C-alpha positions as MATLAB code, in Angstrom:
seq = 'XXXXXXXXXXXXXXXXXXXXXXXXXXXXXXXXXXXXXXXXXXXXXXXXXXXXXXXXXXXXXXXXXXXXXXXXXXXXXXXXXXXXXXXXXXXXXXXXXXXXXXXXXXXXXXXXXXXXXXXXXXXXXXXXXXXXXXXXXXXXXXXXXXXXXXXXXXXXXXXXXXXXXXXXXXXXXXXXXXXXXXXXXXXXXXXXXXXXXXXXXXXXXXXXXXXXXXXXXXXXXXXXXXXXXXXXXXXXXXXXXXXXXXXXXXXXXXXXXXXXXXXXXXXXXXXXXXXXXXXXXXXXXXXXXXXXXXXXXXXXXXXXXXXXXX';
ca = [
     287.717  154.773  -74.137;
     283.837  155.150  -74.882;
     283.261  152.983  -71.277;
     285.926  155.359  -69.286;
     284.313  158.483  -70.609;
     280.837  157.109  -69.394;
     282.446  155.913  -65.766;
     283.997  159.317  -65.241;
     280.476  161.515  -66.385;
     278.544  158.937  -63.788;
     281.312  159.659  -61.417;
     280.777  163.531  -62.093;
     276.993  163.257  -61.405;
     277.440  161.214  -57.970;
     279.900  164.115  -56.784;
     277.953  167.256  -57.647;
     274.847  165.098  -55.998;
     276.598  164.798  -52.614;
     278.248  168.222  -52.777;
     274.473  169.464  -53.234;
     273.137  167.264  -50.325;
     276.398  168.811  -48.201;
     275.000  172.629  -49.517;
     271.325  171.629  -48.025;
     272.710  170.319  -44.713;
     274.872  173.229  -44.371;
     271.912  175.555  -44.718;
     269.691  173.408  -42.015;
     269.867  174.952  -37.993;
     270.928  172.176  -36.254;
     269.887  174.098  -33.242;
     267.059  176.137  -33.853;
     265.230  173.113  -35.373;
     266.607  171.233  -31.806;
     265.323  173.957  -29.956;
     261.463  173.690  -31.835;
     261.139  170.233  -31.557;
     262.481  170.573  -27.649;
     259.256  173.403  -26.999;
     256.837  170.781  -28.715;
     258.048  168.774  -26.522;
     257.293  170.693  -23.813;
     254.180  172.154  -24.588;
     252.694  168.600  -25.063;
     253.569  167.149  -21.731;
     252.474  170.174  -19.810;
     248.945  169.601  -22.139;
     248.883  166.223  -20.714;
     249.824  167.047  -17.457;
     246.720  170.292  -17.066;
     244.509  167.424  -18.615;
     245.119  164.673  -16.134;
     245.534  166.862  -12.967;
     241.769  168.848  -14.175;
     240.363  165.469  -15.140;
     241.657  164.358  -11.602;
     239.791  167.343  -10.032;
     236.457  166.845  -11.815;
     236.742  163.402  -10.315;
     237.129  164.892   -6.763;
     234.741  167.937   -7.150;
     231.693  165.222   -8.915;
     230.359  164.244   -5.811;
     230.888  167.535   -3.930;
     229.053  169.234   -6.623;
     226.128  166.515   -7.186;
     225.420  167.530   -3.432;
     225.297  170.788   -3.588;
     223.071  171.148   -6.574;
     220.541  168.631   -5.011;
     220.923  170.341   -1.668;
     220.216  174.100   -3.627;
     217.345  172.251   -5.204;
     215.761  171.378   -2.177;
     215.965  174.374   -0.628;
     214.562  176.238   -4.010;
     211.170  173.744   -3.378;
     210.880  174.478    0.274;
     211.148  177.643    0.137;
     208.461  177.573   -2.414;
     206.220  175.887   -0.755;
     206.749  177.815    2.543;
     203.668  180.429    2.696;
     204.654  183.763    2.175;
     204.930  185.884    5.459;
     201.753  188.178    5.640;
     201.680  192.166    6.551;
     198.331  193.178    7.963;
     198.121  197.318    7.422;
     195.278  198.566    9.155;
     193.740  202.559    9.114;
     192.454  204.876   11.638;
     189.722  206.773   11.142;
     190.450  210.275   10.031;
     193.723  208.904    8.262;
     194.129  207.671    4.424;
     197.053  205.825    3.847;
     199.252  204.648    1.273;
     201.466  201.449    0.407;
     203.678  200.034   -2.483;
     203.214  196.144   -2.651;
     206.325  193.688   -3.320;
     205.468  194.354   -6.942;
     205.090  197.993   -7.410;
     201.796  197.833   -7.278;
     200.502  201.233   -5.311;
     197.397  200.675   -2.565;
     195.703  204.181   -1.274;
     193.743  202.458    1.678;
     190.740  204.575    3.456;
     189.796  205.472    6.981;
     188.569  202.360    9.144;
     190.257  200.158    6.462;
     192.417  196.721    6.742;
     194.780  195.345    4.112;
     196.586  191.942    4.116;
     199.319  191.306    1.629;
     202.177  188.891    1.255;
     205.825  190.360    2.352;
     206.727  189.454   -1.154;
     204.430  187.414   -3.654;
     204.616  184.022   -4.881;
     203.212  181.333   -7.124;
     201.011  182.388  -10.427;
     198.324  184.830   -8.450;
     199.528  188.088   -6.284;
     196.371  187.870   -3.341;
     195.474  190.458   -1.034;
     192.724  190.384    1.178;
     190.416  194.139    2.049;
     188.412  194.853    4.598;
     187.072  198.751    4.223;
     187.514  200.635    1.015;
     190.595  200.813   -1.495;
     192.079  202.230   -4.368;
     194.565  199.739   -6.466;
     196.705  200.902   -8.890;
     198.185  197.426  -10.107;
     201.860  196.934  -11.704;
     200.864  195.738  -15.027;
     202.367  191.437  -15.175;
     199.662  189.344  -17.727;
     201.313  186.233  -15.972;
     200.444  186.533  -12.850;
     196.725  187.663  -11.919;
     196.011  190.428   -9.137;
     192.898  189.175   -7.171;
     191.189  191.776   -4.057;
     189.413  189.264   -1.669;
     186.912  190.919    0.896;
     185.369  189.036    3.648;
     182.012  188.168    1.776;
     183.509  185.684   -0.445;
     183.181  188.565   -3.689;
     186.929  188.631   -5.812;
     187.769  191.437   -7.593;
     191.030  190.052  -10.616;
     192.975  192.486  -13.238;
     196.693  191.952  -14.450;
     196.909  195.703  -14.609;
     194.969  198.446  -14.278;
     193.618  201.316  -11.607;
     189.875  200.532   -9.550;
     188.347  201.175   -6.560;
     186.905  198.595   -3.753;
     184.369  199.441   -1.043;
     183.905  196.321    1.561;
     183.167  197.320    4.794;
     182.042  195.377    7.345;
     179.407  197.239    8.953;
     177.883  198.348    5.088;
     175.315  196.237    3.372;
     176.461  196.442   -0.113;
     180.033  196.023   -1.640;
     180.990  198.157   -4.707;
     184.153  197.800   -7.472;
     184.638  200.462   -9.767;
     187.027  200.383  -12.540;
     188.838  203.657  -13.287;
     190.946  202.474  -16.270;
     191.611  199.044  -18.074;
     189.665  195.989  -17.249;
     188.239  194.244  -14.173;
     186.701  191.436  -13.375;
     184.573  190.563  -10.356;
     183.378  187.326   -9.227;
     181.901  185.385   -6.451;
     182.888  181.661   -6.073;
     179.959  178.898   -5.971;
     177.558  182.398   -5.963;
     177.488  182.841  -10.046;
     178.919  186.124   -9.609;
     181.182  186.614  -12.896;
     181.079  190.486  -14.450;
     183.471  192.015  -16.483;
     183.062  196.150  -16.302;
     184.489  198.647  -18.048;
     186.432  201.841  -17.075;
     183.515  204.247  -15.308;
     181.076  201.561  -14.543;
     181.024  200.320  -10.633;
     179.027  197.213   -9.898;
     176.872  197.023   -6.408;
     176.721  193.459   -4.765;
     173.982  193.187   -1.983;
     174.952  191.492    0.726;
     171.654  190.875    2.270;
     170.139  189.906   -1.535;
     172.709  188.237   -3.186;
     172.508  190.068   -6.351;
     174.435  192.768   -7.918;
     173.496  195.809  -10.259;
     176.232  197.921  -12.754;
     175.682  201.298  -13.541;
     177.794  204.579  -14.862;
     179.082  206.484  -11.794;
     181.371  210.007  -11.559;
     184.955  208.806  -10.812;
     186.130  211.950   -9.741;
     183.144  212.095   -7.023;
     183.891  207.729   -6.298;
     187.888  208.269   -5.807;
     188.017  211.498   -4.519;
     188.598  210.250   -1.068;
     192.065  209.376   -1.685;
     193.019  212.754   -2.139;
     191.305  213.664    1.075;
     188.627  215.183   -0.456;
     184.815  214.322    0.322;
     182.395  214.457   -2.658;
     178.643  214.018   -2.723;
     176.642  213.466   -5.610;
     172.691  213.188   -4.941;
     174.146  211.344   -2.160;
     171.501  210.094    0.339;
     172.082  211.180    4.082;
     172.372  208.016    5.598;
     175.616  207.566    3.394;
     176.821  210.754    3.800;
     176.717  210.622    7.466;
     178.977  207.206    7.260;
     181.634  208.967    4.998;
     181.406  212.333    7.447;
     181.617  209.519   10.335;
     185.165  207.574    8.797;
     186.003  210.886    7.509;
     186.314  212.762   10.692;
     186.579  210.067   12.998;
     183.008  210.011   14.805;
     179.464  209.047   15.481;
     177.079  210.345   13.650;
     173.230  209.384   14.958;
     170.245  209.773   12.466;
     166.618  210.908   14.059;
     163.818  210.766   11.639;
     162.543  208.658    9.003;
     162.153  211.819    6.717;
     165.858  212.634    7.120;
     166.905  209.348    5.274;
     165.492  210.773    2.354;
     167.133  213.836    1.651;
     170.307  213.262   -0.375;
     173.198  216.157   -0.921;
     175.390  217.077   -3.661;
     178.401  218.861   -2.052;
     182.333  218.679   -2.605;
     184.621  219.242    0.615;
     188.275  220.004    0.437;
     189.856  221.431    3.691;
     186.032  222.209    6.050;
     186.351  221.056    9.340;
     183.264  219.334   10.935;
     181.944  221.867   11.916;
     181.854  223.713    8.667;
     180.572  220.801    6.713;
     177.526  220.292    9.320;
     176.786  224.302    8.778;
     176.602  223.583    5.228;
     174.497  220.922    5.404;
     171.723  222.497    7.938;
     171.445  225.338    4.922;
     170.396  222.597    2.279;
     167.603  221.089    4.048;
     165.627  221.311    7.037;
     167.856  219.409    9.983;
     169.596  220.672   12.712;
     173.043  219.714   13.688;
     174.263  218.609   17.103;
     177.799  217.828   18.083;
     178.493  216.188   21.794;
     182.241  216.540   22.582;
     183.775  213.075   23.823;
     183.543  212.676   27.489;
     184.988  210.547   30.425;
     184.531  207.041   31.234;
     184.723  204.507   34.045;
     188.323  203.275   33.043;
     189.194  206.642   32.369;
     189.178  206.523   28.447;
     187.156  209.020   26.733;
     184.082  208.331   24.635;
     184.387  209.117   20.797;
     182.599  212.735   19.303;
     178.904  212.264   18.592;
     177.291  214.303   16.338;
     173.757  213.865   16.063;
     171.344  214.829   13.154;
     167.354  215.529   13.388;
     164.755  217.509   11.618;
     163.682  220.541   12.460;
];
């Protein structure tokens, strides 16, 4: 009886075990599970399909691509090395002008004055060359050096900062003065290397070959861009070439004893006229203007305006 009892309590065990296994499949979602597994499905085949057809497509575009970027390289060290085109900005007499380089820099450029820049600057040095007289106020860049180059071989460098240039042709002497920060003027081969400070202005000689610094008025050096005229113990043989750019004429010294005189005058709006009255009251001379008259080829002569002592 003892064995039958234990038979029908194993029995018991094996059916409430199945009827709980037929409970748990009862409670599964035949088709919701069906439907999740489908999606993974899915999803992983259109994975593999984006990853061949882009791998496919890398393979066609490798080449296409290789070319281009050597191509764009190329072109990015030709046009490099291609020199930059050059403006050449050149002044009447009687006119100040003004220009704003490629980078911001502003140039105020006097009567009788040239100016050649780059259209836009390249390389590790903005260059511009001067021929006359003018006033830089340079873009500030410490990476890339601002260098005024005038015909006699004398630089003038800053990275940022406001000066004056004077480099005319017809003048024996060039002169750089600083009007804020720092400059630095130089002469290749010519052991030409000073550094000035803001108010100082440094005098090359052409003729000599040697240069001399000193303290000078700004106001009275740069007053010309403004359109003003401004002598300080000025001697008369320079005044007469600032009157001459200034108004556009020729202006003929007679004397030895008139090249020493010197003037200290300022000059705003005064006509020629006016400024040459002012002058005969300072010291003894005597002012003569000849009015421009006719030529052979039918062109007029320029205004001549000669000076002698009385």
């Amino acid at each position: 009886m003892k064995a039958e009892k234990d038979w029908i309590d194993e029995g018991d065990k094996r059916v409430l075990e199945l009827a709980d296994r037929l409970m748990a499949q009862k409670k599964v979602d035949v088709d919701r599970n069906w439907e999740h597994l489908s999606r993974r499905i899915r999803n992983e085949r259109l994975r593999n399909r984006f990853y061949r057809w882009t791998r496919s497509v890398a393979a066609i575009l490798w080449l296409p691509l290789l070319l281009l970027s050597g191509y764009l390289s190329y072109r990015v060290h030709e046009l490099q090395s291609v020199p930059a085109e050059q403006v050449e900005l050149t002044t009447a007499y009687g006119v100040v002008s003004k220009v704003t380089l490629s980078d911001g820099s502003e140039v105020w450029l006097n009567s009788g004055s040239k100016l050649v820049y780059p259209k836009r600057f390249k390389g590790e040095k903005r260059e511009v060359y001067l021929t006359g007289e003018a006033y830089f106020k340079v873009e500030s860049d410490p990476s890339h050096r601002f260098d005024v180059r005038t015909s006699d071989g004398l630089m003038v460098s800053a990275y940022g900062t406001e000066f004056n240039v004077q480099a005319y042709a017809d003048e024996s002497d060039i002169e750089a003065t600083l009007a804020k920060g720092n400059i630095t003027v130089s002469q290749p081969g010519a052991n030409i290397n000073q550094d000035l400070k803001p108010g100082e202005q440094l005098n090359y000689s052409k003729t000599e070959k040697r240069t001399n610094l000193r303290a000078v008025s700004l106001s009275a050096e740069n007053a010309w861009k403004d359109g003003k005229i401004v002598f300080r113990r000025t001697p008369m043989e320079k005044v007469a070439k600032q009157l001459s750019r200034h108004f556009n004429v020729e202006i003929q010294l007679e004397g030895k004893e008139i090249h020493e005189y010197s003037y200290s005058a300022t000059f705003t709006t005064e006509t020629l006229a006016e400024v040459l009255s002012l002058l005969e009251k300072t010291a003894p001379i005597q002012c003569e203007i000849i009015d421009p008259e006719p030529q052979d080829d039918y062109a007029f002569s320029k205004k001549r305006v000669v000076i002698r002592p009385l």
